[in-house]
mmCIF file of C-alpha atoms in Angstrom:
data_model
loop_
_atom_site.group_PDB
_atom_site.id
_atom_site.type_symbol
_atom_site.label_atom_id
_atom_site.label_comp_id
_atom_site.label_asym_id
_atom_site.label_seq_id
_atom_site.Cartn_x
_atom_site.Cartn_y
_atom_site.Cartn_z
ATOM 1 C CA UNK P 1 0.000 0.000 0.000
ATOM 2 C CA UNK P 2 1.690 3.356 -1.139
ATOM 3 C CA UNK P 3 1.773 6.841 1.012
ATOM 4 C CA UNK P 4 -1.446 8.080 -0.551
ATOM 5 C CA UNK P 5 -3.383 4.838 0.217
ATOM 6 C CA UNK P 6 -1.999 4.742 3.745
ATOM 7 C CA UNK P 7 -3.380 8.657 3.816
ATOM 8 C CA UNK P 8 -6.919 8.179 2.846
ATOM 9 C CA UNK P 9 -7.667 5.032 5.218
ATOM 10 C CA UNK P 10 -6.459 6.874 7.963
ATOM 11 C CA UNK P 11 -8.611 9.810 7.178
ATOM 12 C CA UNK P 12 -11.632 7.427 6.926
ATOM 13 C CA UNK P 13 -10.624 5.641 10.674
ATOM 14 C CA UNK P 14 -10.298 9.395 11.890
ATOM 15 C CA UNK P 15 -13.867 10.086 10.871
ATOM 16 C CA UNK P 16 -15.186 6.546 12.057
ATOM 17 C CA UNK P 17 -13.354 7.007 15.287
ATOM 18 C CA UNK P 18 -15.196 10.713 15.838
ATOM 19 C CA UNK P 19 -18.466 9.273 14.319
ATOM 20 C CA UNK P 20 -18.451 6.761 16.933
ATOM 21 C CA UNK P 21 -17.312 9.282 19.802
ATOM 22 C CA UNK P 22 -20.261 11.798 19.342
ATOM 23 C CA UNK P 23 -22.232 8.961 19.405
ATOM 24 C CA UNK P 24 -21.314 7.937 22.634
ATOM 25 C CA UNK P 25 -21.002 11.633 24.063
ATOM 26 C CA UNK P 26 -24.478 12.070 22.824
ATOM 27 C CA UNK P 27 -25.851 9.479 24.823
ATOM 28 C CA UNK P 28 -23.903 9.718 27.669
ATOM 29 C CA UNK P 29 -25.391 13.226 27.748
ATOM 30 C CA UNK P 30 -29.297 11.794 27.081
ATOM 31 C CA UNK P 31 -28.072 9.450 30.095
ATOM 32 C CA UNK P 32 -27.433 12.242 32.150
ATOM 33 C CA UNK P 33 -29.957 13.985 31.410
ATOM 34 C CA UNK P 34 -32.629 11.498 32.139
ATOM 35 C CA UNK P 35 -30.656 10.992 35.227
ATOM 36 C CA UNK P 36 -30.719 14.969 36.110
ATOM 37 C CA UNK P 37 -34.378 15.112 35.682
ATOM 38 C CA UNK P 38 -35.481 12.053 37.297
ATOM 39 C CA UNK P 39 -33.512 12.723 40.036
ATOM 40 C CA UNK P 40 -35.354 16.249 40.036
ATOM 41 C CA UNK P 41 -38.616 14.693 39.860
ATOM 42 C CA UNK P 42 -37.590 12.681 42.610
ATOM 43 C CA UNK P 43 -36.816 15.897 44.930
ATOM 44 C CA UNK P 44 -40.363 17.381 44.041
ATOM 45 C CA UNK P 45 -42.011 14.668 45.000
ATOM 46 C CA UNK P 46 -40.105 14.165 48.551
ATOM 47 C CA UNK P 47 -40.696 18.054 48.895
ATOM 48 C CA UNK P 48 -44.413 18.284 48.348
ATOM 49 C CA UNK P 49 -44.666 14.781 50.421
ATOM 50 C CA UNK P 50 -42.469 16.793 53.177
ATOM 51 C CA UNK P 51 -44.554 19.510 53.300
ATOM 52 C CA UNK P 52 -47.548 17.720 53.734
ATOM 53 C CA UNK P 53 -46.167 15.660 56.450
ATOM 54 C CA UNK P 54 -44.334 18.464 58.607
ATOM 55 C CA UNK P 55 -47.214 20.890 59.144
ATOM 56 C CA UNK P 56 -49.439 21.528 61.884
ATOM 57 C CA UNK P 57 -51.301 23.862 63.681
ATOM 58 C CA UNK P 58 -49.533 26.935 64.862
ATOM 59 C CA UNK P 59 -51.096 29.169 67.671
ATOM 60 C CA UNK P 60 -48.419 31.862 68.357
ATOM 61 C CA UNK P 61 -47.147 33.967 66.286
ATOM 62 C CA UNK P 62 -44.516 36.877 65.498
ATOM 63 C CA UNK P 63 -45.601 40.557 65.603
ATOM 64 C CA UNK P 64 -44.670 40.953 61.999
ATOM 65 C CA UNK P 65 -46.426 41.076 58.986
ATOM 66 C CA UNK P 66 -46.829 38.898 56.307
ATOM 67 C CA UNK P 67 -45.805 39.980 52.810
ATOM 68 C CA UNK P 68 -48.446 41.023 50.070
ATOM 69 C CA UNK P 69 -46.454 38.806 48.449
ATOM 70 C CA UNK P 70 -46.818 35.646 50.230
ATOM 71 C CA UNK P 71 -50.923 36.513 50.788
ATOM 72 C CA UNK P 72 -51.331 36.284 47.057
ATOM 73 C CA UNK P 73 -49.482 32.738 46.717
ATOM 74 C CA UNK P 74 -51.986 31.817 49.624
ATOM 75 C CA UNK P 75 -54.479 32.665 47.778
ATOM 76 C CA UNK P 76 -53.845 31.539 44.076
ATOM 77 C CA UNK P 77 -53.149 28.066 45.682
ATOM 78 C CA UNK P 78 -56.410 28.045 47.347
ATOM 79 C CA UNK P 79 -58.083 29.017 44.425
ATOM 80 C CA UNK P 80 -56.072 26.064 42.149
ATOM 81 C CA UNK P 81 -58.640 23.660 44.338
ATOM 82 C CA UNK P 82 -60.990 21.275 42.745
ATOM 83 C CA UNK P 83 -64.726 21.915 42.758
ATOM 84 C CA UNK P 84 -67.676 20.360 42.103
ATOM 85 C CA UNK P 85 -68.819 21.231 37.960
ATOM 86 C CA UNK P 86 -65.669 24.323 38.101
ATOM 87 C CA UNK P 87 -68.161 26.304 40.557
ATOM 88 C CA UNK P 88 -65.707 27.965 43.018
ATOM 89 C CA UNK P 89 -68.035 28.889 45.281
ATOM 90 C CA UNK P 90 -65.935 30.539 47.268
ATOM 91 C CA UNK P 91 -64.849 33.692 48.600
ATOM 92 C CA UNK P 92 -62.019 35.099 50.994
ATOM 93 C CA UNK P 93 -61.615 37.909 53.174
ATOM 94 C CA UNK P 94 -58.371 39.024 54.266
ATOM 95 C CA UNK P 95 -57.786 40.641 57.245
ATOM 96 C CA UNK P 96 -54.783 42.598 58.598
ATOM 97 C CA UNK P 97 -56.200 45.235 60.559
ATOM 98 C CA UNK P 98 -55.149 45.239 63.846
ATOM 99 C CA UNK P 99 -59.316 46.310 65.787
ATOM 100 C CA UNK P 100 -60.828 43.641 63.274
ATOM 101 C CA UNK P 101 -58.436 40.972 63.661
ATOM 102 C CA UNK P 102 -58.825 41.577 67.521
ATOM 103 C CA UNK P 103 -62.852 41.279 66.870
ATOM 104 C CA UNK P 104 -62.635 38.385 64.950
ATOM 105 C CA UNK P 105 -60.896 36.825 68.073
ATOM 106 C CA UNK P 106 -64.243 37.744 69.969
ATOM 107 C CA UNK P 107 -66.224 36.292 67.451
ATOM 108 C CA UNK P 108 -65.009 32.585 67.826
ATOM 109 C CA UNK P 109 -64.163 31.472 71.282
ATOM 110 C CA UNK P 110 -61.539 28.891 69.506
ATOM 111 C CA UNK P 111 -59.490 31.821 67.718
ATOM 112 C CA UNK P 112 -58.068 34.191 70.536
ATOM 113 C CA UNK P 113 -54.341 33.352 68.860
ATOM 114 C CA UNK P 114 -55.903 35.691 66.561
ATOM 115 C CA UNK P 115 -54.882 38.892 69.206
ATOM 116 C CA UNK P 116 -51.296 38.088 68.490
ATOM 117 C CA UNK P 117 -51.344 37.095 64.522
ATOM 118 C CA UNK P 118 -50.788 39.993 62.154
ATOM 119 C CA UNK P 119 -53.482 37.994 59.475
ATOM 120 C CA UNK P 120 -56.718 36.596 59.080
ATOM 121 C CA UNK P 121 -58.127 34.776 55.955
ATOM 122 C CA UNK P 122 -62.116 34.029 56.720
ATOM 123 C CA UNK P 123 -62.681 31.503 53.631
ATOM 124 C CA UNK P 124 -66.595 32.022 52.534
ATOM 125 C CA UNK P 125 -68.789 29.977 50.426
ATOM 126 C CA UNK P 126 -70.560 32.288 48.004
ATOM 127 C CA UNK P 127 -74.097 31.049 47.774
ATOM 128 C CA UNK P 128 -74.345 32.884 44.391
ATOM 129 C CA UNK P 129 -72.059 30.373 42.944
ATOM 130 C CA UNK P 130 -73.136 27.280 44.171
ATOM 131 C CA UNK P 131 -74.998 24.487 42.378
ATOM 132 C CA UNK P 132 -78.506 24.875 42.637
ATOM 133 C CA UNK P 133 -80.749 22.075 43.610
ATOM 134 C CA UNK P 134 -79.156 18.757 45.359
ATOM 135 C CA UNK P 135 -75.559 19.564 45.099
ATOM 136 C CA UNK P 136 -75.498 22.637 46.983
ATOM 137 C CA UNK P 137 -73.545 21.428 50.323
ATOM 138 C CA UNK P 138 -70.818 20.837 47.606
ATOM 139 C CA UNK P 139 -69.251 23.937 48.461
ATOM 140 C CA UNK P 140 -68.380 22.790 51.744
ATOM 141 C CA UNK P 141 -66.324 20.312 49.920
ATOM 142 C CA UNK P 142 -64.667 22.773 47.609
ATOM 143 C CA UNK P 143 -64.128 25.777 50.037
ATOM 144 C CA UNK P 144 -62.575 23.011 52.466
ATOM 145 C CA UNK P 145 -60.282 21.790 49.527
ATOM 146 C CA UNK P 146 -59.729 25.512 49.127
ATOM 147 C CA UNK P 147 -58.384 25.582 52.949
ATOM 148 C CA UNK P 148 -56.183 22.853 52.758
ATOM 149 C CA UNK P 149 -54.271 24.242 49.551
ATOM 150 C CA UNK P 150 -53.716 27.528 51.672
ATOM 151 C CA UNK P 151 -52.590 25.874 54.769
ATOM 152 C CA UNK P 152 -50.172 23.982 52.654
ATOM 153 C CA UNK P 153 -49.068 27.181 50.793
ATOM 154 C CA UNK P 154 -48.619 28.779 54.242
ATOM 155 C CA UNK P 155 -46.495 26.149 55.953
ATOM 156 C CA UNK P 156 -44.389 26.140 52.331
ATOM 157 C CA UNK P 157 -43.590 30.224 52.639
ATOM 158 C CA UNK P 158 -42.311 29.299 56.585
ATOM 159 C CA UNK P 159 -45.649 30.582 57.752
ATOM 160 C CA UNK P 160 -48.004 29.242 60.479
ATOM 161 C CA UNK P 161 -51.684 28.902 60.369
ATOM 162 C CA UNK P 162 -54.199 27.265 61.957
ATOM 163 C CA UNK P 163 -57.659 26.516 60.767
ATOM 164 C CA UNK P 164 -60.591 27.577 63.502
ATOM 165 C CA UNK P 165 -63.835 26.642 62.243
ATOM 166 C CA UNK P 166 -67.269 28.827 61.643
ATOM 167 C CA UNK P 167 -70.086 26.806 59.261
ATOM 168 C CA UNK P 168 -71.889 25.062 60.581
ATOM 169 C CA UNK P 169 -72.357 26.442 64.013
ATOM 170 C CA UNK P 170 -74.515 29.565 63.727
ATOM 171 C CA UNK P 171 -73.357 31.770 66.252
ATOM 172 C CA UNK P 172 -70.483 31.595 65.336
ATOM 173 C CA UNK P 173 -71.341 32.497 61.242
ATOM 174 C CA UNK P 174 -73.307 35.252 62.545
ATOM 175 C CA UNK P 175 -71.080 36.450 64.699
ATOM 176 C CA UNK P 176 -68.019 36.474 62.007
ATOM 177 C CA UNK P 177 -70.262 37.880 59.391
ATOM 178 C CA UNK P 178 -70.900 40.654 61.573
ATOM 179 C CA UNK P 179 -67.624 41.815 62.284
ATOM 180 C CA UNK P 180 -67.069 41.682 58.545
ATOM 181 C CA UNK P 181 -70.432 43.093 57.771
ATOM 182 C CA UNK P 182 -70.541 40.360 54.785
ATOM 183 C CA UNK P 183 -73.077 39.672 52.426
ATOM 184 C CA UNK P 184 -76.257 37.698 52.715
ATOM 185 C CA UNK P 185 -74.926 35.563 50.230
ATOM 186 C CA UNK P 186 -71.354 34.653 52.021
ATOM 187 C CA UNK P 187 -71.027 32.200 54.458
ATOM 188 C CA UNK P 188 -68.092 31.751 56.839
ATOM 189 C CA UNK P 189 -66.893 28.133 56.741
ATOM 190 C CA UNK P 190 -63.927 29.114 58.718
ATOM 191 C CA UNK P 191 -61.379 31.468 59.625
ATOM 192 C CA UNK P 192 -57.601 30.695 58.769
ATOM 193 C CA UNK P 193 -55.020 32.730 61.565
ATOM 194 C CA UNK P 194 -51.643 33.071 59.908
ATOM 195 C CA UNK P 195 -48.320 34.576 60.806
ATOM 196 C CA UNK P 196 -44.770 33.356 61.659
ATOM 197 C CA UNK P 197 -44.504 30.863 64.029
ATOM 198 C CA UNK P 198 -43.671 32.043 67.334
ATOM 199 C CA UNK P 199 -43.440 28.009 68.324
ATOM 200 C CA UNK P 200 -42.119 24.971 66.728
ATOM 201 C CA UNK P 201 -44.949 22.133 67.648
ATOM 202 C CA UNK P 202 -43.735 18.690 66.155
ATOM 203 C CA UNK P 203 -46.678 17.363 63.959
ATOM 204 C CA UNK P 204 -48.847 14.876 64.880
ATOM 205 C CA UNK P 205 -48.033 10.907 63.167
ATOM 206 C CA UNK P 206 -51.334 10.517 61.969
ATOM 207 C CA UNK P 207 -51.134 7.642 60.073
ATOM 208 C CA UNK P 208 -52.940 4.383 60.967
ATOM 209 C CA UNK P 209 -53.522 1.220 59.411
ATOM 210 C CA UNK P 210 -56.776 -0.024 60.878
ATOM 211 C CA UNK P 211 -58.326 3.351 58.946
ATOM 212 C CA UNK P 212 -57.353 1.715 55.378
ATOM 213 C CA UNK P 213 -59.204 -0.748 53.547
ATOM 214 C CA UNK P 214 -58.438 -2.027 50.407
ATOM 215 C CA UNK P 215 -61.478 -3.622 48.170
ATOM 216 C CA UNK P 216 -64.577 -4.574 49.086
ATOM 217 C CA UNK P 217 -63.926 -7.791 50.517
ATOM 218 C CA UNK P 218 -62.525 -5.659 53.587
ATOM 219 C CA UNK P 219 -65.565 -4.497 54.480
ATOM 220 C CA UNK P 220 -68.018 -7.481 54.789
#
């Protein structure tokens, strides 16, 4: 084989051997890839999971205020809830006054934290908005859903909250709606205190078997 021929088969090895490389560096990089994100999928999960499993109720609170900021996140992910037919029947009231926050504690025996916390979110059911007929009590559902998504967005900001009930006990709906001088048409399921924690209560294991069943069979 002469100089030239020697020339153009190593030129064709060169470009086999780089074919073959960026190849290989292209899936190594798919590999890592799908490594990176399932690993990051993996650390969403464990964090939503986390922050479902560390909170619980706080009752004292910090003098300061909570951010505009961290109100609205509240509220978008209480509004993200399900509801029954995409009614959102709800409403919420936010309070940060100091004399109504400090009425609202007078207005529900279970709520005097409320003299201390800098917020107040009374979550309403709109009766304007709810399904007519049969499936009206669906809002209690929905608003409740509502509540849950708030607590969790609360606890995930470092806030504490703590969900004091109104609906169904009339005095104290009356009593709220007074304060608040709300519409005929809003009802107070509850009222959510919120502020930063002024204690660090470890939650509650909750957990328990004997509440699970799986199938019907179970239950005969």
């Amino acid at each position: 084989m002469n100089l030239q021929n020697k020339s153009v088969v190593l030129n064709i090895v060169l470009a086999i051997v780089v074919v073959v490389l960026s190849v290989r560096l292209a899936s190594d990089k798919v590999t890592v890839d799908k490594s990176a994100d399932a690993q990051q999928s993996v650390n969403a999960e464990q964090a939503v999971l986390d922050n479902i499993a560390t909170r619980t109720s706080i009752r004292d609170y910090e003098a300061r205020p909570v951010e505009k900021e961290k109100i609205e996140k509240m509220l978008r992910a209480a509004m993200a809830a399900p509801t029954a037919m995409n009614k959102q029947p709800w409403h919420f009231v936010v309070v940060d006054q100091r004399n109504v926050l400090d009425a609202l504690a007078g207005a529900n025996p279970y709520a005097k934290m409320l003299k201390k916390a800098p917020l107040a979110i009374v979550v309403c059911g709109n009766t304007d908005k709810m399904i007519e007929g049969g499936g009206r009590d669906f809002w209690i559902q929905d608003a409740s859903a509502a509540t849950e998504n708030l607590l969790l967005a609360a606890h995930a900001m470092g806030l504490g909250a703590v969900w004091t009930g109104a609906y169904p006990s009339e005095e104290r709906c009356i009593s709220i709606s007074k304060v608040l001088s709300l519409s005929d048409n809003l009802i107070p399921l509850n009222m959510i205190v919120v502020g930063y924690p002024a204690e660090q209560p470890q939650p509650k294991q909750k957990f328990k078997e004997e509440n699970v069943s799986y199938n019907v069979d179970r239950l005969k």
